[in-house]
Amino acid sequence: MLFNSYQFVFFFLPLLLVGYELLAQSCVRLAVPVFLVFGSLFFYGWWDWRYLLLFGFSIAFNYSWAQALRPRKPDAERRARAMLAAGVAVNLAVLGYFKYRNFFVSSAAVLAGRHPTMPPLVLPLAISFFTFEQLTYLTSAWRGELETRDFLSYALFITFFPHLIAGPIVRYGEIFPQLNRASRYRLDAGNLSAGFMIFAIGLFKKVLIADTFKGWLDPVFDTAVHPGFVDAWAATLAFAFEIYFDFSGYSDMAIGLARMLNVSFPENFDSPYKAQSPIEFWRRWHITLSFFLRDYLYIPLGGNRRGRLRQHLNLFVTMLLGGLWHGADWTFVMWGAFHGVALSANHLWRDRRSSMPPALAWMLTFLFVTLAWVLFRAHSIDRVAAIFAGMAGLNGFGWAGGSVGPPELRECAAGLLLVLCCPNRQMIMSWQWRSDYLYAAAFAVLAGISLLQMSNPPPFIYFQF
Amino acid sequence: MNSARRLVLMLLALAVFCAAAIIVNYLTNPYGAWRTALIDPIFRADSDPRMITPYLVRTMQPETLLVGSSRVRVGMAIEQGYRDGVLNGALQGVDAEEAVEVVRVALRNPKLKRIVWGVDFFSFDESWMPDRETMARLRGDPWIMFSETLLNLEALDAGRREFDRAWHGRKALRAEWTRPVPWPQAEVCERLAELGRAGLDSIGGAKIQLQLIGDVPDYTGYSLSQRKLSDFAAAVALSRRRGVEVIVFVPPISGYVLEMIRQSGQWLMFQQWKRDLLAAGPYWDFSGYHAFALSPGLFKDVMHFKPAVGHLLLRRLLGLNTSGCDLRSRIVTEAGTWVDRRALCDVQKTQEARMRSATASENDFVRAAAQALAARGFSPAALMARAPALTHRTGASCCHCDTSRQPSDGP
């Protein structure tokens, strides 16, 4: 079920909130978490109920495996470490089978000079996200950080619908104490009003801003044989704005929904296009993924503790795998590598204590990030080459006259103004609203216009991951 | 700050905002989905036919209904979708099942007197599917109607534009918005004389190529659907039983598309389809390698003939006066042949002969179709070689003309 669908907004969410409050008043302590787990499974199964089986297997396996990773005596250290490695391997194997099997098999076959036709596998929704979250649980169990080991708490942590599909990637230690506090199982007017407002901001970003770009950039990226200079640049810029407003809008909606249920999620975006270096960009873009990769990949690889060369290598490998995590295609690997190289270069520059005017630093960073989006968006290396050729003027500097015209260029300019000059959601929520009427009117306009624009909602970009 | 008060205010404000939008959309009714007529429908724009047409078919009460694909939609365009008792119920890329549903819904209208039904070969393809949303609109799905025509920002904007036009009055409307339908002959002649070169004759080989490439999948895997043919015949029969006159016609097809059909190995199937159409009764056939098909100036693009041509065509189909224009009008009117069981053999023999003559040597049409097929990885020679051997299902084939039957009534 999509957050930006009428089914969700008019049926699922109101019913869930009413059911939540009614059960909270029933004094049966387990009623609310059980209700939330089943509600979340319904939310997930709406897409395709058959994948509930895989999801259920993943939950059951990880829970039972974590039981075997109880706090241990020192002499059992090696065994526990091996158990953790095996648990991680099983999770990655499931992820690998569904997400990477065709990619690896076809890549190997091409190297061997064959052209196999693999039957396409449907990627279970959210598998990349729930796999990562289960890994944080296994690690917490191995470190002995789990406060409680009951199945219901664990199931609620994993299935909790606001973060289930596309993050933010939450960790057991952050969320569990909030979910497991019985006093929180009552709707709170303050959290509800804040949650609704955050959700409305996210919905507005998705349906009114991100989806505007979609209609005309897709033909340039997907079908234009020789995209012109203006078309290629405009479509690339548009994708930079589309993916930002799409994903940050989704994250806002998730954060708002959790807030309605008295749960605070970590922030996922912080005006990333204002960044003045690639390092800063990754502290502002998909923050929960950045931290996950840092804590679960970069640091275990050695981080910066084994010398400069190794640090750069670790950084590169981390970003390469981060790229691959997004999608099973060489374009994603290249995107990750592109960022890995940029981060290394940024570290080298910083080590030299060199400085750069902020405007130039911003421009270079924005240019780099935008160019990298071509690798992320294009469906094949051929398409990457076609778009880059257009951007370089190899197809001429004229106007191809396809889907890009003056209105589209105006949209790009508006997108740039929005990301640079407008306050982000965190800033808006920190404003002191003097009048409840004004707050209510702002909410009604944001949510109302979004509801009016939702009749045919495209899915979120990150759903495919 | 009182959180509960703020929350109540928020929800109330949202409810008021949405209710206001719904009421405005209902009253302005820009898509014609409801029977409210606060604004004269003359100011309504048929801006999104796939969405608006099904609603108009449900709510309007025309005397004449036009059915067909974008050939009818574009060639006989009515700016509001409905004017002067004529409703253009044609849909872009129509599937035969959709057209049948349009007719079934329109038959609920007691004022309906005639249906002018343009049938297209591609819409009888087994793999050509009806659009789910169009069918839902035709059947009056309440949820899709609510989300598309009431709780909808684009409807609000369309309503604003409709209101704006109404505010400025009829005199401010462009001339073509108020011309009577069917279009008067004098005006048709005038527009035919002004056809100019803004059409298929001037768009250039590259664009023609691009348009043809888009048409390749329509024919290379074509499989004639008997189910669609019998649904079509049943809908025609039902209409006639209800006292509605049905005028069936095969619209003019440009030489480029005819070549695409032929080089895809579907020429025999095309001719068979036209024989099968007789199961629904006699019809007008404007397709074939005649002067019309080979005059690019009469077409907007490879698929569609120009509106001035379509207006003349409609007059011809309705039996109205079509004389008094220049030579081009004769090319149009003379392209149509009345096909009944008696005339079928002669018509198809003539078409066969014209096809052979038009394709005897390489020309622009032959070349363009071959290049479009090659661009999609097809070899015309191979496709034509594997053309299916056809059995004649209706008994009205060229090989076995059934002359013992009573000749059908003329047009």
Tab-separated table of C-alpha atoms in Angstrom, chain A residues 99-437:
chain	number	residue	atom	x	y	z
A	99	LYS	CA	17.899	-9.169	-5.757
A	100	TYR	CA	21.220	-10.192	-7.281
A	101	ARG	CA	20.825	-13.692	-8.692
A	102	ASN	CA	20.016	-12.587	-12.224
A	103	PHE	CA	22.610	-9.840	-12.108
A	104	PHE	CA	25.470	-12.109	-11.109
A	105	VAL	CA	24.464	-14.989	-13.366
A	106	SER	CA	24.029	-12.801	-16.422
A	107	SER	CA	27.241	-10.854	-15.705
A	108	ALA	CA	29.191	-14.119	-15.388
A	109	ALA	CA	27.619	-15.465	-18.558
A	110	VAL	CA	28.467	-12.334	-20.512
A	111	LEU	CA	32.072	-12.651	-19.318
A	112	ALA	CA	31.998	-16.223	-20.591
A	113	GLY	CA	30.670	-15.008	-23.942
A	114	ARG	CA	27.144	-16.306	-23.505
A	115	HIS	CA	23.819	-14.511	-23.490
A	116	PRO	CA	21.510	-16.367	-21.146
A	117	THR	CA	17.841	-15.436	-20.769
A	118	MET	CA	17.007	-15.533	-17.100
A	119	PRO	CA	13.370	-15.569	-16.026
A	120	PRO	CA	12.778	-12.312	-14.152
A	121	LEU	CA	12.341	-12.582	-10.388
A	122	VAL	CA	9.945	-10.208	-8.679
A	123	LEU	CA	11.831	-8.411	-5.950
A	124	PRO	CA	9.930	-8.717	-2.668
A	125	LEU	CA	8.957	-5.264	-1.511
A	126	ALA	CA	11.290	-3.699	1.046
A	127	ILE	CA	13.644	-6.688	1.198
A	128	SER	CA	16.725	-4.451	1.208
A	129	PHE	CA	15.376	-2.434	4.108
A	130	PHE	CA	14.055	-5.180	6.340
A	131	THR	CA	17.195	-7.251	5.769
A	132	PHE	CA	19.366	-4.392	7.042
A	133	GLU	CA	17.111	-3.873	10.043
A	134	GLN	CA	17.234	-7.568	10.929
A	135	LEU	CA	21.022	-7.356	10.762
A	136	THR	CA	20.975	-4.548	13.334
A	137	TYR	CA	18.870	-6.794	15.564
A	138	LEU	CA	21.247	-9.754	15.239
A	139	THR	CA	24.189	-7.496	16.009
A	140	SER	CA	22.432	-6.022	19.037
A	141	ALA	CA	21.692	-9.555	20.255
A	142	TRP	CA	25.306	-10.570	19.768
A	143	ARG	CA	26.513	-7.503	21.676
A	144	GLY	CA	24.088	-8.288	24.496
A	145	GLU	CA	22.225	-5.010	24.035
A	146	LEU	CA	18.701	-6.447	23.876
A	147	GLU	CA	16.474	-5.245	26.710
A	148	THR	CA	13.971	-7.975	26.182
A	149	ARG	CA	13.715	-10.999	23.965
A	150	ASP	CA	10.028	-11.470	23.485
A	151	PHE	CA	8.877	-12.261	19.984
A	152	LEU	CA	6.129	-9.664	19.869
A	153	SER	CA	8.514	-6.776	20.542
A	154	TYR	CA	10.841	-8.026	17.863
A	155	ALA	CA	8.054	-8.560	15.335
A	156	LEU	CA	6.726	-5.071	16.007
A	157	PHE	CA	10.165	-3.542	15.550
A	158	ILE	CA	10.590	-5.196	12.148
A	159	THR	CA	7.068	-4.893	10.800
A	160	PHE	CA	6.208	-1.414	12.134
A	161	PHE	CA	4.634	-0.066	8.949
A	162	PRO	CA	5.958	3.526	8.883
A	163	HIS	CA	9.543	2.338	8.242
A	164	LEU	CA	8.787	-1.049	6.697
A	165	ILE	CA	8.883	-0.271	2.989
A	166	ALA	CA	11.639	2.259	2.417
A	167	GLY	CA	13.071	3.298	5.733
A	168	PRO	CA	14.344	5.354	7.409
A	169	ILE	CA	16.611	2.459	8.373
A	170	VAL	CA	15.994	2.232	12.098
A	171	ARG	CA	17.976	0.323	14.671
A	172	TYR	CA	16.619	-1.871	17.345
A	173	GLY	CA	18.119	0.221	20.130
A	174	GLU	CA	16.522	3.425	18.837
A	175	ILE	CA	13.025	2.182	18.297
A	176	PHE	CA	12.415	-0.685	20.654
A	177	PRO	CA	12.314	1.336	23.901
A	178	GLN	CA	9.733	3.628	22.328
A	179	LEU	CA	7.575	0.829	20.994
A	180	ASN	CA	7.753	-1.167	24.176
A	181	ARG	CA	6.572	1.535	26.562
A	182	ALA	CA	2.989	0.790	27.535
A	183	SER	CA	2.406	4.414	28.528
A	184	ARG	CA	2.870	5.354	24.907
A	185	TYR	CA	-0.068	3.275	23.756
A	186	ARG	CA	-2.470	6.214	23.864
A	187	LEU	CA	-2.972	8.689	21.098
A	188	ASP	CA	-1.599	12.054	22.048
A	189	ALA	CA	-3.094	15.208	20.508
A	190	GLY	CA	0.285	16.964	20.373
A	191	ASN	CA	1.985	14.095	18.594
A	192	LEU	CA	-1.003	13.571	16.333
A	193	SER	CA	-1.110	17.187	15.180
A	194	ALA	CA	2.660	17.237	14.636
A	195	GLY	CA	2.514	13.870	12.891
A	196	PHE	CA	-0.280	14.986	10.574
A	197	MET	CA	1.625	18.144	9.704
A	198	ILE	CA	4.850	16.248	8.956
A	199	PHE	CA	2.913	13.712	6.888
A	200	ALA	CA	1.226	16.533	4.948
A	201	ILE	CA	4.573	18.164	4.179
A	202	GLY	CA	5.931	14.841	2.915
A	203	LEU	CA	2.824	14.165	0.847
A	204	PHE	CA	3.042	17.628	-0.695
A	205	LYS	CA	6.696	17.071	-1.606
A	206	LYS	CA	5.858	13.792	-3.276
A	207	VAL	CA	2.679	14.510	-5.205
A	208	LEU	CA	3.030	18.209	-5.934
A	209	ILE	CA	6.764	18.494	-6.539
A	210	ALA	CA	8.473	15.166	-7.250
A	211	ASP	CA	5.775	13.759	-9.529
A	212	THR	CA	5.738	16.942	-11.608
A	213	PHE	CA	9.173	16.119	-13.002
A	214	LYS	CA	8.446	12.483	-13.690
A	215	GLY	CA	6.250	12.932	-16.753
A	216	TRP	CA	8.837	14.616	-18.911
A	217	LEU	CA	12.207	13.372	-17.692
A	218	ASP	CA	11.369	9.691	-18.220
A	219	PRO	CA	11.253	9.898	-22.050
A	220	VAL	CA	14.660	11.601	-22.133
A	221	PHE	CA	16.261	8.960	-19.916
A	222	ASP	CA	14.440	5.955	-21.320
A	223	THR	CA	13.837	6.437	-25.026
A	224	ALA	CA	15.509	9.516	-26.538
A	225	VAL	CA	17.999	8.138	-29.070
A	226	HIS	CA	20.200	11.239	-29.229
A	227	PRO	CA	19.198	13.544	-26.383
A	228	GLY	CA	20.223	17.128	-27.057
A	229	PHE	CA	22.325	19.300	-24.782
A	230	VAL	CA	19.399	21.125	-23.162
A	231	ASP	CA	17.261	17.985	-22.884
A	232	ALA	CA	20.012	15.950	-21.241
A	233	TRP	CA	20.916	18.637	-18.710
A	234	ALA	CA	17.322	19.501	-17.914
A	235	ALA	CA	16.343	15.859	-17.448
A	236	THR	CA	19.348	15.198	-15.206
A	237	LEU	CA	18.639	18.231	-13.051
A	238	ALA	CA	14.988	17.266	-12.921
A	239	PHE	CA	15.892	13.789	-11.730
A	240	ALA	CA	18.069	15.284	-8.991
A	241	PHE	CA	15.025	17.181	-7.744
A	242	GLU	CA	12.603	14.334	-8.342
A	243	ILE	CA	14.559	11.807	-6.302
A	244	TYR	CA	15.162	14.291	-3.495
A	245	PHE	CA	11.539	15.358	-3.140
A	246	ASP	CA	10.326	11.810	-3.689
A	247	PHE	CA	12.529	10.141	-1.103
A	248	SER	CA	12.628	12.942	1.446
A	249	GLY	CA	8.851	13.242	1.030
A	250	TYR	CA	8.542	9.523	1.742
A	251	SER	CA	10.820	9.825	4.765
A	252	ASP	CA	8.783	12.762	6.078
A	253	MET	CA	5.602	10.742	5.711
A	254	ALA	CA	7.190	7.817	7.570
A	255	ILE	CA	8.431	10.120	10.329
A	256	GLY	CA	5.002	11.756	10.564
A	257	LEU	CA	3.201	8.423	10.783
A	258	ALA	CA	5.521	7.184	13.503
A	259	ARG	CA	5.009	10.439	15.362
A	260	MET	CA	1.241	9.933	15.269
A	261	LEU	CA	1.899	6.680	17.141
A	262	ASN	CA	4.264	8.425	19.605
A	263	VAL	CA	7.458	7.106	18.052
A	264	SER	CA	10.344	9.350	16.991
A	265	PHE	CA	12.270	8.195	13.941
A	266	PRO	CA	15.764	9.442	13.154
A	267	GLU	CA	16.020	12.152	10.510
A	268	ASN	CA	16.883	10.959	7.009
A	269	PHE	CA	17.479	14.211	5.094
A	270	ASP	CA	18.847	17.615	5.961
A	271	SER	CA	18.861	19.843	2.849
A	272	PRO	CA	21.473	17.710	1.046
A	273	TYR	CA	21.746	19.968	-1.987
A	274	LYS	CA	23.128	22.719	0.231
A	275	ALA	CA	26.178	20.550	0.936
A	276	GLN	CA	29.572	22.004	0.091
A	277	SER	CA	31.443	18.722	-0.184
A	278	PRO	CA	30.694	15.052	-0.903
A	279	ILE	CA	31.398	14.233	2.763
A	280	GLU	CA	28.810	16.780	3.849
A	281	PHE	CA	26.399	15.531	1.202
A	282	TRP	CA	26.417	12.036	2.712
A	283	ARG	CA	25.792	13.516	6.156
A	284	ARG	CA	22.666	15.153	4.769
A	285	TRP	CA	21.401	12.545	2.248
A	286	HIS	CA	19.764	9.272	3.334
A	287	ILE	CA	21.386	9.792	6.696
A	288	THR	CA	20.245	6.495	8.192
A	289	LEU	CA	21.824	4.545	5.327
A	290	SER	CA	25.053	6.531	5.634
A	291	PHE	CA	25.256	5.720	9.328
A	292	PHE	CA	24.365	2.093	8.713
A	293	LEU	CA	27.109	1.714	6.098
A	294	ARG	CA	29.565	3.486	8.390
A	295	ASP	CA	28.786	1.341	11.441
A	296	TYR	CA	28.200	-2.015	9.783
A	297	LEU	CA	30.614	-1.905	6.864
A	298	TYR	CA	33.183	0.859	6.943
A	299	ILE	CA	34.202	0.473	10.603
A	300	PRO	CA	34.262	-3.362	10.545
A	301	LEU	CA	36.473	-3.115	7.437
A	302	GLY	CA	38.918	-1.129	9.551
A	303	GLY	CA	37.661	2.400	9.008
A	304	ASN	CA	40.507	4.877	9.295
A	305	ARG	CA	42.407	2.819	11.862
A	306	ARG	CA	44.745	1.051	9.451
A	307	GLY	CA	46.445	3.854	7.619
A	308	ARG	CA	45.525	6.298	4.913
A	309	LEU	CA	45.619	3.925	1.969
A	310	ARG	CA	43.438	1.382	3.713
A	311	GLN	CA	41.023	4.125	4.752
A	312	HIS	CA	40.531	5.162	1.130
A	313	LEU	CA	40.116	1.561	0.073
A	314	ASN	CA	37.541	0.984	2.839
A	315	LEU	CA	35.680	4.078	1.802
A	316	PHE	CA	35.638	2.999	-1.826
A	317	VAL	CA	34.474	-0.539	-1.016
A	318	THR	CA	31.782	0.790	1.307
A	319	MET	CA	30.369	3.110	-1.329
A	320	LEU	CA	30.676	0.443	-4.029
A	321	LEU	CA	28.589	-1.956	-1.944
A	322	GLY	CA	26.263	0.900	-1.000
A	323	GLY	CA	25.689	1.441	-4.712
A	324	LEU	CA	25.064	-2.255	-5.268
A	325	TRP	CA	22.610	-2.268	-2.364
A	326	HIS	CA	20.464	0.187	-4.313
A	327	GLY	CA	20.067	-2.036	-7.317
A	328	ALA	CA	21.420	-5.047	-9.140
A	329	ASP	CA	22.986	-3.315	-12.087
A	330	TRP	CA	26.393	-2.115	-13.132
A	331	THR	CA	25.060	1.432	-13.285
A	332	PHE	CA	24.491	1.352	-9.510
A	333	VAL	CA	27.946	-0.108	-8.947
A	334	MET	CA	29.391	2.727	-11.013
A	335	TRP	CA	27.322	5.244	-9.070
A	336	GLY	CA	28.716	3.884	-5.808
A	337	ALA	CA	32.254	3.889	-7.214
A	338	PHE	CA	31.794	7.465	-8.412
A	339	HIS	CA	30.867	8.563	-4.900
A	340	GLY	CA	33.618	6.433	-3.362
A	341	VAL	CA	36.242	8.187	-5.454
A	342	ALA	CA	34.726	11.583	-4.660
A	343	LEU	CA	34.739	10.892	-0.921
A	344	SER	CA	38.389	9.801	-1.070
A	345	ALA	CA	39.299	12.906	-3.022
A	346	ASN	CA	37.410	14.994	-0.505
A	347	HIS	CA	39.376	13.394	2.373
A	348	LEU	CA	42.654	14.029	0.574
A	349	TRP	CA	41.695	17.647	-0.019
A	350	ARG	CA	40.711	18.043	3.623
A	351	ASP	CA	43.965	16.466	4.792
A	352	ARG	CA	45.858	19.103	2.843
A	353	ARG	CA	43.874	21.728	4.771
A	354	SER	CA	43.145	23.453	1.493
A	355	SER	CA	40.191	25.776	1.323
A	356	MET	CA	37.778	26.840	-1.372
A	357	PRO	CA	35.214	29.661	-1.586
A	358	PRO	CA	31.885	28.288	-0.277
A	359	ALA	CA	30.020	29.173	-3.490
A	360	LEU	CA	32.556	27.283	-5.608
A	361	ALA	CA	32.534	24.349	-3.178
A	362	TRP	CA	28.746	24.191	-3.354
A	363	MET	CA	28.738	24.424	-7.121
A	364	LEU	CA	31.306	21.653	-7.558
A	365	THR	CA	29.485	19.420	-5.106
A	366	PHE	CA	26.101	20.005	-6.696
A	367	LEU	CA	27.526	19.446	-10.163
A	368	PHE	CA	29.181	16.217	-9.091
A	369	VAL	CA	26.105	14.869	-7.331
A	370	THR	CA	23.901	15.767	-10.302
A	371	LEU	CA	26.217	14.085	-12.783
A	372	ALA	CA	26.291	10.997	-10.597
A	373	TRP	CA	22.479	10.797	-10.716
A	374	VAL	CA	22.755	9.932	-14.427
A	375	LEU	CA	24.341	6.620	-13.390
A	376	PHE	CA	21.611	6.071	-10.852
A	377	ARG	CA	18.687	6.830	-13.148
A	378	ALA	CA	19.728	5.402	-16.523
A	379	HIS	CA	18.654	1.792	-17.043
A	380	SER	CA	21.772	0.647	-18.848
A	381	ILE	CA	25.307	1.678	-19.596
A	382	ASP	CA	24.201	2.513	-23.150
A	383	ARG	CA	21.669	4.951	-21.784
A	384	VAL	CA	24.299	6.446	-19.461
A	385	ALA	CA	26.530	6.990	-22.485
A	386	ALA	CA	23.652	8.553	-24.461
A	387	ILE	CA	22.809	11.014	-21.684
A	388	PHE	CA	26.442	11.951	-21.021
A	389	ALA	CA	26.936	12.424	-24.778
A	390	GLY	CA	23.976	14.801	-24.799
A	391	MET	CA	25.312	16.698	-21.786
A	392	ALA	CA	28.693	17.031	-23.445
A	393	GLY	CA	27.083	18.514	-26.537
A	394	LEU	CA	28.049	15.596	-28.753
A	395	ASN	CA	24.508	15.541	-30.141
A	396	GLY	CA	24.597	19.256	-30.812
A	397	PHE	CA	23.783	22.233	-28.668
A	398	GLY	CA	20.385	22.799	-30.209
A	399	TRP	CA	17.057	22.046	-28.709
A	400	ALA	CA	15.857	18.566	-29.645
A	401	GLY	CA	12.296	19.749	-29.134
A	402	GLY	CA	11.237	16.539	-27.409
A	403	SER	CA	9.631	16.522	-24.017
A	404	VAL	CA	11.661	19.491	-22.743
A	405	GLY	CA	10.430	23.007	-23.395
A	406	PRO	CA	10.373	26.340	-21.581
A	407	PRO	CA	7.844	25.144	-18.957
A	408	GLU	CA	10.148	22.247	-18.061
A	409	LEU	CA	13.134	24.578	-17.777
A	410	ARG	CA	11.065	26.800	-15.491
A	411	GLU	CA	10.296	23.745	-13.371
A	412	CYS	CA	14.007	23.032	-13.075
A	413	ALA	CA	14.663	26.611	-11.973
A	414	ALA	CA	11.854	26.357	-9.437
A	415	GLY	CA	13.307	23.082	-8.148
A	416	LEU	CA	16.688	24.711	-7.631
A	417	LEU	CA	15.118	27.633	-5.785
A	418	LEU	CA	13.161	25.242	-3.576
A	419	VAL	CA	16.164	23.170	-2.516
A	420	LEU	CA	18.374	26.186	-1.930
A	421	CYS	CA	16.094	28.860	-0.533
A	422	CYS	CA	13.146	27.184	1.135
A	423	PRO	CA	13.212	25.955	4.724
A	424	ASN	CA	13.278	22.203	5.116
A	425	ARG	CA	10.702	20.245	7.089
A	426	GLN	CA	12.711	20.300	10.321
A	427	MET	CA	12.883	24.093	10.160
A	428	ILE	CA	9.174	24.436	9.457
A	429	MET	CA	8.332	22.202	12.395
A	430	SER	CA	10.538	24.222	14.711
A	431	TRP	CA	8.701	27.467	13.932
A	432	GLN	CA	6.671	28.948	16.743
A	433	TRP	CA	3.161	29.107	15.324
A	434	ARG	CA	1.395	31.924	17.129
A	435	SER	CA	-2.061	30.948	16.007
A	436	ASP	CA	-3.694	27.550	15.884
A	437	TYR	CA	-5.861	28.879	13.061
